[in-house]
Amino acid sequence: MARRLSRLLTAALVALIPLAAPVKALESLELNAPGASDMLRETLEASSLLMTAQAAERTAPLDLMAAARAEYGRLINLLYEEAYYAPVIHVLVDGREAADISPLSNPSRIDRIVINIELGPEFTFGTLSIAPLAAGTDLPAEFATGQPARSTVVRAALGAAMDAWRDQGYALIEPTGQQVVANHAAQRLDVRLSLAPGPQLHVGSVIPAGNERTRGDRIVDIAGLDHGELHTPEAITQAETRLRQTGTFSSVVLETAEQANPDGTIDVTARVDEALPRRLGFGVEVDSESGVRLSGFWLHRNLLRGAERLRLEAAIDGIGARVGGIGFTLDARYTRPATFNRDTDLELGLNAVRMNERDYKADAYEASAQLLRRFGESFRVSAGAVLRFESAAFSGVDRNFGTLGLPVAVTHDTRDEALDATRGHYLWAEAMPYFGFAGADSGLRLRFDGRIYAGLGSENRVVLAGRGQLGAVIGPDIDATPRGFLFYSGGGGSVRGLPYQSLGVAGPPPSGGRGFAALSGEVRVRINESWQVVGFADAGAVSSEVFTGATAWHAGAGFGIRYATPIGPLRLDLAVPVRRNAGVTGNNLQIYLGIGQAF
């Protein structure tokens, strides 16, 4: 009995083996489109649901049949976009039309699928009409009689017509009718679209939504949509940008109500998603001459429930430096957005720094207050006051310097990405008249930093980058100028290949200069998505007077590599001196490591 039962179990297992065997994969898939251009054929293949399924190895019969039935609509819509309105499409599954195969009797095995496409004639636009049109509407040039009748052009023309009305305050415009007729005999497409602009509307109430920690009145203030101003897409976009720039919100969407108010206004809902209020960050930079710099910060992005930011930062530098010694920086910065008006931020700061440099040591303390005003997305102006006290030791002398400065700065920034720009420019200029007390004389400090970027080739694989820096202290003698106001050259921020702050005024006694200029150029070549190689050259000059008096200059050059990371490119630069001034010592090879491009 046991032996008979064993034989029965063995026979059952053998019988089940064919049922468990994997389904045979699709052997062939063809797409035929006689007369199609290479570009159109590539587009058809890339859009084909069947070819996408094959590439993803989803070749089970049920998956293939679902893709085959949907293939007709997918390809027809694509051909309409290319102005073919009389195509004939056959999807043959082992010789049978996919549309004729009942979903209740799907084949258990599929070996071969052929997609045959007869394009038919290319249609052109015939009679065209979109009405009414707002004054100044600019329709696409392709939306004209005789041009290829691509459906994408029709959608673009409709979008342009509606946007023109919205730009003039007609927020509730909607299409009310369309007549699109394909004349197969004439191979023309006639299009008639009608619009209902509705009333011109102004901004009503701004209604915060989604906020839990942020006060609603501050959301309204920062958005800056004034009651009664014309409701336009530009105004809405700018309000969203102002809210995002605070850093308090991970997402911001301004939604216009579906119905207007009786007084001709329309309400807007500011729907926000708040980011985590606290953030920590750390950084490290390595310079073979000035040593290692470690930094960290703590940030609160909603300190008083009004999107105020408090940033506390600390850094220690000069670790393992060949010259100078250990220094540190402590900084506290409070920023309140939308102070006085929607585009003006208030910033208050406290700063303490110990400088342990080649020819001086100093402790400096600052308290500052400034207003930052934005004009559009790329232009900013700041103005404020800085009270500074410095205690310095240099050339065997101890001296205190006190200053009250009134800095005014302008910034024009069109870079596509701050840490890894491929196009645009960055221009920053500051003028700070200051009143001196203790051992400091009064004067004027000027600084300028200009950067320009140009991407070349496919997807900006080659980037040319240039930088120019200028600085001047007008008025006091060097001995009556705070050490932190004087200029030096050398190191990663000015001339790579030369030791950090190795070029100043030779003296006696040696010190920084009252005039400074530097030029840098880079050629950045991207190898792939992760790696980039860079060649660069830098030059800098320092003068005892404002670009006159005793002047010296030096230069360096080298190459580097960049590795892309989520927070910016990891940078490694190797540089050597090209021109070294007499008396300047240091290694012939300088190494720099940090996050982000050099400039």
PDB file of C-alpha atoms in Angstrom, residues 33 84 108 123 173 226 248 293 318 364 414-415 420 429 459 465 473 498 519 546 556 582:
ATOM      1  CA  ALA A  33       6.286  52.794 -40.295  1.00  0.00           C
ATOM      2  CA  TYR A  84      -0.941  62.886 -39.180  1.00  0.00           C
ATOM      3  CA  SER A 108      -1.593  31.648 -23.131  1.00  0.00           C
ATOM      4  CA  PHE A 123      -2.146  67.727 -42.587  1.00  0.00           C
ATOM      5  CA  ILE A 173     -11.204  82.531 -18.063  1.00  0.00           C
ATOM      6  CA  ASP A 226      -2.189  93.413  -1.448  1.00  0.00           C
ATOM      7  CA  THR A 248      10.232  77.743   6.662  1.00  0.00           C
ATOM      8  CA  ARG A 293      38.987  74.372   8.929  1.00  0.00           C
ATOM      9  CA  GLY A 318      44.446  76.759  11.364  1.00  0.00           C
ATOM     10  CA  ALA A 364      37.550  91.217  16.674  1.00  0.00           C
ATOM     11  CA  THR A 414      21.756  85.289 -12.504  1.00  0.00           C
ATOM     12  CA  ARG A 415      23.595  81.998 -11.871  1.00  0.00           C
ATOM     13  CA  ASP A 420      28.008  74.716  -9.429  1.00  0.00           C
ATOM     14  CA  ALA A 429      29.872  95.476  -4.782  1.00  0.00           C
ATOM     15  CA  GLU A 459      24.351  69.911 -21.982  1.00  0.00           C
ATOM     16  CA  ALA A 465      34.381  80.450 -15.606  1.00  0.00           C
ATOM     17  CA  VAL A 473      40.754 101.225   1.771  1.00  0.00           C
ATOM     18  CA  LEU A 498      50.614  80.210  -3.158  1.00  0.00           C
ATOM     19  CA  LEU A 519      41.892  87.394 -11.520  1.00  0.00           C
ATOM     20  CA  VAL A 546      45.095 102.361  -3.287  1.00  0.00           C
ATOM     21  CA  GLY A 556      49.532  80.111  -9.604  1.00  0.00           C
ATOM     22  CA  ALA A 582      60.964  86.961  -3.004  1.00  0.00           C
TER      23      ALA A 582
END
